[in-house]
Every structure is written in C-alpha cells, then in structure tokens.
mmCIF file of C-alpha atoms in Angstrom:
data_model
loop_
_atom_site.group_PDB
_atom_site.id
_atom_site.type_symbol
_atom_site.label_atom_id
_atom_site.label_comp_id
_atom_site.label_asym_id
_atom_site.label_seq_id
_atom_site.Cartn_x
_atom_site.Cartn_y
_atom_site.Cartn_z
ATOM 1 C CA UNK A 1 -10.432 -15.452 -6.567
ATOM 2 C CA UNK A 2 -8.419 -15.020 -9.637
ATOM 3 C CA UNK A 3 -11.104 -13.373 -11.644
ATOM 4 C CA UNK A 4 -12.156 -10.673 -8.613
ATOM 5 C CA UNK A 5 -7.940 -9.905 -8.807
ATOM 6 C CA UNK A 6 -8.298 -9.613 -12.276
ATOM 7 C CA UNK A 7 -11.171 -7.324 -12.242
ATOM 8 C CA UNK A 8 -9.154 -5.450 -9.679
ATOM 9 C CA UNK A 9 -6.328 -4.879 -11.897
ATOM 10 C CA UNK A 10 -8.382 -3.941 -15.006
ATOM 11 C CA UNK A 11 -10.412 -1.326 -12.353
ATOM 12 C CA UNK A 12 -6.905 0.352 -11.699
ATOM 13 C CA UNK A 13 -5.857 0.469 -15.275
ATOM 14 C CA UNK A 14 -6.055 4.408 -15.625
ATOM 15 C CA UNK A 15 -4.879 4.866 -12.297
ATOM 16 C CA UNK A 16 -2.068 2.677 -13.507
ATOM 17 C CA UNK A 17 -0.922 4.865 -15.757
ATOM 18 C CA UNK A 18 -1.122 7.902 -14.156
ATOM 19 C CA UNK A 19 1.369 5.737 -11.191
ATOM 20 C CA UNK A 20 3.513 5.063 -13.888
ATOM 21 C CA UNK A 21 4.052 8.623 -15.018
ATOM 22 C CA UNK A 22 5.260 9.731 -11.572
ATOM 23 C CA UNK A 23 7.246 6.962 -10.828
ATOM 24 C CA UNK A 24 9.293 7.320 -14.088
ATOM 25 C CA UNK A 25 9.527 11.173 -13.406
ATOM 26 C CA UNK A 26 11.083 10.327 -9.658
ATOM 27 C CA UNK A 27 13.174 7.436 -10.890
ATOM 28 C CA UNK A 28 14.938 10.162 -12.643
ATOM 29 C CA UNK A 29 15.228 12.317 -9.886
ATOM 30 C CA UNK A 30 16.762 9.799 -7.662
ATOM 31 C CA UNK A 31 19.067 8.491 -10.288
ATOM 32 C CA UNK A 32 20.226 12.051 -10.878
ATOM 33 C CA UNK A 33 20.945 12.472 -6.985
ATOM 34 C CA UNK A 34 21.384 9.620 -6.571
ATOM 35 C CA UNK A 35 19.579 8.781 -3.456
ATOM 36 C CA UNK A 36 15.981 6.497 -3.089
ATOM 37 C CA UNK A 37 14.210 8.992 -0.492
ATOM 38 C CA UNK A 38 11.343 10.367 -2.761
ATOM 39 C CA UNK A 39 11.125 6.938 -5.351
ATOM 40 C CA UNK A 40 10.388 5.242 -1.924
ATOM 41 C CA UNK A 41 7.656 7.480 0.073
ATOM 42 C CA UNK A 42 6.282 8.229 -3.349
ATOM 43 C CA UNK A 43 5.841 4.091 -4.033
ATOM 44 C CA UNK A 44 4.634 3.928 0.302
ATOM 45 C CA UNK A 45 1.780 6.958 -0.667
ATOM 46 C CA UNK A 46 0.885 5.516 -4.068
ATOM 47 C CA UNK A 47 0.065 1.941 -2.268
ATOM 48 C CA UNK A 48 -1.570 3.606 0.058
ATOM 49 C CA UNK A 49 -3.727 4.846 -2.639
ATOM 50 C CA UNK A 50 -4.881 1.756 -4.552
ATOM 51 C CA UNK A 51 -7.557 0.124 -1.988
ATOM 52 C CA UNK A 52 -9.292 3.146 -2.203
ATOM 53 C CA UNK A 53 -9.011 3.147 -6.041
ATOM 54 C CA UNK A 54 -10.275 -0.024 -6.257
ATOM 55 C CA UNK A 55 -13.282 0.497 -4.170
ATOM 56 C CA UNK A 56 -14.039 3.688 -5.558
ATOM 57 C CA UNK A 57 -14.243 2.084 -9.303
ATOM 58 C CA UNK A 58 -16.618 -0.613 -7.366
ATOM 59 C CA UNK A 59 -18.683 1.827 -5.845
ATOM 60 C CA UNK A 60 -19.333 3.749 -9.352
ATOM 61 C CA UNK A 61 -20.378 0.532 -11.316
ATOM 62 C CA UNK A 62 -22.673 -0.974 -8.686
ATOM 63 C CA UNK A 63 -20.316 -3.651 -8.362
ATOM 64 C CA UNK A 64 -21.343 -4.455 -4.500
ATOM 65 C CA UNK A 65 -25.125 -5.593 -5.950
ATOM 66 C CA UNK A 66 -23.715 -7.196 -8.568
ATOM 67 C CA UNK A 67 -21.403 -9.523 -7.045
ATOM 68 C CA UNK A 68 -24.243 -10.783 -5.206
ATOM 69 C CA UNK A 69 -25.574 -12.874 -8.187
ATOM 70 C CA UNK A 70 -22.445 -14.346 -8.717
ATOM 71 C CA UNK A 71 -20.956 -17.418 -6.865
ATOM 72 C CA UNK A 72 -18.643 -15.437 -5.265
ATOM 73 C CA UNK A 73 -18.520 -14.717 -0.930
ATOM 74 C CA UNK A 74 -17.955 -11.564 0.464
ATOM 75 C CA UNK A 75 -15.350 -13.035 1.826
ATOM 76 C CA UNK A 76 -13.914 -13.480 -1.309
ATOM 77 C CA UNK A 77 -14.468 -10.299 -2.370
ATOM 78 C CA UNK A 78 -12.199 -8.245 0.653
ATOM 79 C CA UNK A 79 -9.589 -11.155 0.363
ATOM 80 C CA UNK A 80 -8.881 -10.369 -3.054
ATOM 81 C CA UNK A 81 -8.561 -6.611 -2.019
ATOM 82 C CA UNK A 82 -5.888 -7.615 0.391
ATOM 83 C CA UNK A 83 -4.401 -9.982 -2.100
ATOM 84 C CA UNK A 84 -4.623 -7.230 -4.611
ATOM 85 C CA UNK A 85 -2.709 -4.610 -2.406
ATOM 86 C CA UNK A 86 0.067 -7.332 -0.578
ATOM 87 C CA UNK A 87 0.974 -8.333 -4.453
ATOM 88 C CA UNK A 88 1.448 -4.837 -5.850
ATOM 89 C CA UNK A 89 3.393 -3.115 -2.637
ATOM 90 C CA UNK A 90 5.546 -6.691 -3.543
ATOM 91 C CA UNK A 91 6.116 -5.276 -7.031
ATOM 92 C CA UNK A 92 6.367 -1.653 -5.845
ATOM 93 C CA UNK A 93 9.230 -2.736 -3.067
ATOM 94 C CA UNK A 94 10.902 -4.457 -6.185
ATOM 95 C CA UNK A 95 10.776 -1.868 -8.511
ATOM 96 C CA UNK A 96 12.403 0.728 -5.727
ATOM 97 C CA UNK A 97 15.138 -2.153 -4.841
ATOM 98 C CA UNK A 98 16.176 -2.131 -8.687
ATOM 99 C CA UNK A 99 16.209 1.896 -8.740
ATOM 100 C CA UNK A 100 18.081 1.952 -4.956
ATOM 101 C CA UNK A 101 20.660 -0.644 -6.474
ATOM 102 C CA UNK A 102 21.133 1.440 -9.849
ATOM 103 C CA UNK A 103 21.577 4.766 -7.901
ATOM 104 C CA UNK A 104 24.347 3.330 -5.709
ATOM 105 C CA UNK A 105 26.529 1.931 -9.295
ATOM 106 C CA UNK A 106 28.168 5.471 -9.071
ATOM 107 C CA UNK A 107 29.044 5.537 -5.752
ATOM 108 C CA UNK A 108 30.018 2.478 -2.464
ATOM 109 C CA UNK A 109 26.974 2.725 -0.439
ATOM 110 C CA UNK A 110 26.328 -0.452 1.507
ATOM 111 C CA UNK A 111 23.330 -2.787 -0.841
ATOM 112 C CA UNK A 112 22.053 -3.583 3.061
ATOM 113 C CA UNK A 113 21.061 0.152 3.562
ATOM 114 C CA UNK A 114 18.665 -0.188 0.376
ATOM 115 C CA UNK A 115 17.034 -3.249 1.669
ATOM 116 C CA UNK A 116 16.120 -2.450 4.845
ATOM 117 C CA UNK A 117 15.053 1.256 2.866
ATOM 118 C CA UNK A 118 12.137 -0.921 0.839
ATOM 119 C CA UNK A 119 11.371 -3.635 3.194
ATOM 120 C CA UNK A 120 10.556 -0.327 5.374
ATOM 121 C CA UNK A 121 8.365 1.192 2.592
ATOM 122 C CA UNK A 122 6.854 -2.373 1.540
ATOM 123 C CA UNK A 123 5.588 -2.903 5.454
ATOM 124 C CA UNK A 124 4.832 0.743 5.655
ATOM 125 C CA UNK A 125 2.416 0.464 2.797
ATOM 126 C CA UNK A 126 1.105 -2.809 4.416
ATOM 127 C CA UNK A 127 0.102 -0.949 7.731
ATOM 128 C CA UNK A 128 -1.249 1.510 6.033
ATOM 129 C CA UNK A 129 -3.795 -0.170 4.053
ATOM 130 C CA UNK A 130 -4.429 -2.456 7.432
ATOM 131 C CA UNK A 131 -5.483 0.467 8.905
ATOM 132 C CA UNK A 132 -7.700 2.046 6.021
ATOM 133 C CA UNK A 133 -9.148 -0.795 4.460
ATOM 134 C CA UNK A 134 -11.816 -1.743 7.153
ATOM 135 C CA UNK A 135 -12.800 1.994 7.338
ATOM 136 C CA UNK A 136 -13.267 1.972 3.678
ATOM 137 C CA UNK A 137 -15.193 -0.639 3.627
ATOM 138 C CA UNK A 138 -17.632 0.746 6.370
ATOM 139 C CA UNK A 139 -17.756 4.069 5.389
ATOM 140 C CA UNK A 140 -17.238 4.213 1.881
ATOM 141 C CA UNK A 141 -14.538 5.977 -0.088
ATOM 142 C CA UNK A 142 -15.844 9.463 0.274
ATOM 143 C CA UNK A 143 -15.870 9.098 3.967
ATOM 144 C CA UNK A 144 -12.611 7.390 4.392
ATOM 145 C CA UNK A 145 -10.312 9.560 2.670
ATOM 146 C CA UNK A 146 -9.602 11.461 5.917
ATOM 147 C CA UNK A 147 -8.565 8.346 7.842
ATOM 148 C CA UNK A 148 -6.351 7.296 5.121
ATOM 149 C CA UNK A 149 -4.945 10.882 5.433
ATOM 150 C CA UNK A 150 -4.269 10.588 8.695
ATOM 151 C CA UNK A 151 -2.691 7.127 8.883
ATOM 152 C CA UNK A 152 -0.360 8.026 6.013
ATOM 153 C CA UNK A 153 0.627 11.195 8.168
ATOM 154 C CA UNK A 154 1.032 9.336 11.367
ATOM 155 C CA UNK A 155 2.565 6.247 10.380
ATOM 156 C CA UNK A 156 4.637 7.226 7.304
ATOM 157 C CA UNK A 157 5.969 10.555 7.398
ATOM 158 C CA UNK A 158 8.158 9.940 11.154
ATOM 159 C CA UNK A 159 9.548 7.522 9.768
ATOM 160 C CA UNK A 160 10.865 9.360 6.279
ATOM 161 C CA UNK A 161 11.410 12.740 8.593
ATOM 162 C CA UNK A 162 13.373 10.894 10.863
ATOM 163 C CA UNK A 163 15.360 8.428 8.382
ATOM 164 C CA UNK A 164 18.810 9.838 9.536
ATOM 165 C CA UNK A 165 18.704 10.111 13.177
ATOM 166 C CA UNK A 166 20.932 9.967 15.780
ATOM 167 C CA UNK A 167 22.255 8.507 19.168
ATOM 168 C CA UNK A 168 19.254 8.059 21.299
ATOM 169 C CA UNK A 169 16.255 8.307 18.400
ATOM 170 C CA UNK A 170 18.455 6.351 16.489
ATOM 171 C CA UNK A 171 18.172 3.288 18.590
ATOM 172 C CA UNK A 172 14.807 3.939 19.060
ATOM 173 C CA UNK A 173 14.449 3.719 15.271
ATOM 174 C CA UNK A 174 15.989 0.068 14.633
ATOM 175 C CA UNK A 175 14.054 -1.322 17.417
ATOM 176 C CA UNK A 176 11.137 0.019 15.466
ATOM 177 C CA UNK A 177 11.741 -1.717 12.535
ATOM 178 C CA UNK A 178 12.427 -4.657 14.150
ATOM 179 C CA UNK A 179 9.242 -5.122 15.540
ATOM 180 C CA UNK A 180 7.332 -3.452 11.894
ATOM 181 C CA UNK A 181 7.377 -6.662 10.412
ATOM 182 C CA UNK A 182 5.568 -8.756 12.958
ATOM 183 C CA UNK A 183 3.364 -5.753 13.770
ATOM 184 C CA UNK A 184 2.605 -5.724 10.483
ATOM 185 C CA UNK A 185 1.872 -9.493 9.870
ATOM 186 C CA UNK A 186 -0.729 -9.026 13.133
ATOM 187 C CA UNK A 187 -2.633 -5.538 11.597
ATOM 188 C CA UNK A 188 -2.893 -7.188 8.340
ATOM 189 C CA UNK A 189 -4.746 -10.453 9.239
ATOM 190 C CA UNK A 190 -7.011 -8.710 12.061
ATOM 191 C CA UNK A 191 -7.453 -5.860 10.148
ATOM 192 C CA UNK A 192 -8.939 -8.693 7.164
ATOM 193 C CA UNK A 193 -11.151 -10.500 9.914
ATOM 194 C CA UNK A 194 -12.756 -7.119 10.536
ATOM 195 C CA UNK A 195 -13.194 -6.057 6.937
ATOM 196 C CA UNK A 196 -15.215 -9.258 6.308
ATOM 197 C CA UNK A 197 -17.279 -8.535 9.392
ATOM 198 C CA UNK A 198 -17.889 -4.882 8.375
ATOM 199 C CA UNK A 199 -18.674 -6.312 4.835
ATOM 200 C CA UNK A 200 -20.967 -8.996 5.670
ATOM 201 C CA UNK A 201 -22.875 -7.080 7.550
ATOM 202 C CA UNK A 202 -23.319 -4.193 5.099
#
C-alpha cells in the first residue's frame, strides 16, 4: 500500500506544482482582505481535482495492465486512491486553517468561525471525490469529467453562495453541516465498496 501511495504522489508531481502556484497567489489575496473565502473553495475544487489526476497519469502509462503482474489487489489499488485523496484534503484543510488563523491576527474574528470554514471544505472535498471516484473508475477520465463537474456545482458552490445566510436558510445551513460529517463518513466507505466492484470487474 505504501508504494501504490507513493507512486500516487510522484504521478501528481507536476500537477503539484502547478497547485502550489495558485494557492500561493490566493494566500495572498486572502491575507490582503483578509478573509479565507477563495483560499478555501479554491483548496475544495483543487481536491476535487486530484483523483482524476491520478487516474489520468495511470491511464497514459498503461498502469492498469501493469499492476496486474505485480502482487498487488485491485483492491489495493482504489484503496490507495482513497487513501491518497483523504490524506491530502487533511493537508489542504491544514494549510487553509494556518492561512484563516493568519488573516484574522489583524482583526477579532472568532478562531471557531475558521474551523468550522475548513472542516466544511475538508468534508466538502471528501463528498466530492465519493461521488466521482466510482464514475472514474467505470468510465474513465475522459468520460467522467462531466460528473465531476456537476458534483462540484451541486454540492460545493450552495454552500460557498450561501455562506452568509440568514434567519430561516440560516438554520437550515447548520443543520446541514451537522449532518456533512456523518454523511460524509457513509458516501466515502460505500462509495469505496463500489469502486472495487466497478474495478474488479473491469
């Protein structure tokens, strides 16, 4: 398992840097206005992203007939994609908690109010890839791009349009995110059972 993460990781080495680039050029932004908005959907989309990173690299160097003469399970194989995205939307979550904490030095915003902000965009990106990953594993990357379009437009953006609400909506809201986290929990292990259903049977 830790070699397939590894070879994950080294797969998403240009795309690395390319994340890098635009996170440093919105950590700026949101230190200048000091608010986390666009650091945090940015980090939610760019999560979103990596599965179908990953897979694409795969798909270009054969990988899925090559792993077959090594003493590695399919199973194996879409675990470590999971493992792969649940450690870096950790990272991502951390790296907008330290920006959301240095924004707020000039100004007495509540530290709770930046929590809940990326434990919302750390289970957002969760969902998301709980939703595309089995998809992109039956369809392939080409053919799954629209679905991941679509749950990053359905599941993500509400929420970000709708991060200030009020009275009714905003009630509405916090029971939401309440129940995200569980949710969450439940898409991400059924949504693993079926990728290694779809993938054993390719």
């Amino acid at each position: 398992m830790k070699g397939l993460l590894r070879k994950d990781l080294y797969g998403l080495k240009s795309y690395g840097r390319t994340v890098w680039l635009f996170l440093l050029a919105y950590t700026g932004i949101s230190l200048a206005t000091g608010s986390t908005g666009l650091v945090t959907s940015l980090a939610v989309v760019l999560c979103s992203m990596l599965p179908m990173n990953s897979i694409a690299v795969d798909e270009q160097a054969k990988w899925g007939a090559y792993a077959q003469c090594l003493p590695v399970s399919r199973r194996q194989v879409v675990a470590s994609k999971y493992l792969m995205v649940t450690i870096i939307s950790l990272l991502s979550a951390l790296f907008v908690l330290a920006i959301s904490l240095l924004s707020q030095l000039n100004k007495a915003g509540p530290v709770q109010e930046s929590l809940s902000s990326v434990a919302l965009s750390f289970l957002l990106a969760l969902m998301v890839n709980a939703l595309t990953l089995p998809p992109i594993f039956r369809l392939g990357v080409e053919k799954a791009r629209l679905v991941v379009m679509l749950a990053y437009l359905v599941f993500v953006m509400p929420v970000f349009l709708l991060s200030s609400p009020s009275g009714f909506l905003a009630r509405l809201l916090e029971i939401a995110k309440v129940a995200l986290a569980p949710l969450t929990a439940v898409l991400l292990v059924g949504s693993y059972f079926l990728s290694v259903k779809v993938y054993e049977a390719k």
